[in-house]
Amino acid sequence: DGLLVQDDQGRVPHYNHRFLDQWNLRAAHVDGGLREETIRHMRDMVLPESSADALEANAKEQGRGGGLLHLKTGTILEQTASPLLEDGQITGWLWSFKDVTIKIMTEEKLRLLAATDELTGLWNRRFFMGRATAEIDQAAHHRRPLCLVLLDADHFKTINDTYGHAAGDAALKFLADTLASRLRSSDSIGRIGGEEFAILLPNTGPDTARIILEQIRIAIEHGRFTHGGRELGFTVSIGIAAMHDTRVSVDDLLSIADAACYRAKTLGRNRTEVRTCANFRPAETSCPQ
């Protein structure tokens, strides 16, 4: 760990070379005490998403850790401040800077792997459902429109049977990339089944949702992906469930979208159907269109 000791007069009676290396400092910057420009240099190295500043006064006052410092070099340091006591009086502070980069990055990677679909890189079903529940609660609280979309690849089994599962994987990747490139960063996309994808459109009414999804449907219809030297294509059927005012659970909203998607398939596939269920009740088997 990088270590720095400050006495109650602001002098620096001790530091180690690890501290200097972490902060790109020389001994001249520390000997005799930390000058204002040295502290400013350290704080300029810290990214704004950090939970604290370097040598944060609040950490000293409370005698606790000062949080994580994300440096512009890519290093993540865990900063702690411990009081030095003499006869019950604080005579200085020991600052410790522990490099936790690998630990934090590993935790983030594991968290990401647990939340994403391995093939497409989109959210998996479990994470998507949790995200959808939170968005539905927020939309209901603020009385904002929200749409949940279910999108299903048409005749997907034919692609697998004719060209093999690798071609099917390529088709799903093409579909995922098309969705990701045409939706907003505030929208959530998940692969919730084999060839089934779900999309959450917050603050979006049914008319706008239909326009957006029709553009996506047409892009997929006219798009092509390459596998084994062949250019292949497919279409999708889309069901949109629109929530207004009355809160609907994510399971019920997904069921409504599924019914709309099923209707799109029965009407010939490669089309978009919308169902608006302002007063939907779980016991209902259908809702007004």
mmCIF file of C-alpha atoms in Angstrom, residues 163 167 170 225-232:
data_model
loop_
_atom_site.group_PDB
_atom_site.id
_atom_site.type_symbol
_atom_site.label_atom_id
_atom_site.label_comp_id
_atom_site.label_asym_id
_atom_site.label_seq_id
_atom_site.Cartn_x
_atom_site.Cartn_y
_atom_site.Cartn_z
ATOM 1 C CA TYR A 163 -27.621 -24.031 -42.541
ATOM 2 C CA ALA A 167 -25.858 -19.827 -38.922
ATOM 3 C CA ALA A 170 -24.999 -15.475 -36.663
ATOM 4 C CA PHE A 225 -25.907 -11.416 -42.551
ATOM 5 C CA THR A 226 -23.079 -13.539 -43.928
ATOM 6 C CA HIS A 227 -22.438 -17.174 -43.031
ATOM 7 C CA GLY A 228 -20.371 -19.716 -44.896
ATOM 8 C CA GLY A 229 -19.982 -17.405 -47.866
ATOM 9 C CA ARG A 230 -23.749 -16.961 -48.181
ATOM 10 C CA GLU A 231 -25.818 -13.869 -47.578
ATOM 11 C CA LEU A 232 -28.861 -14.859 -45.532
#
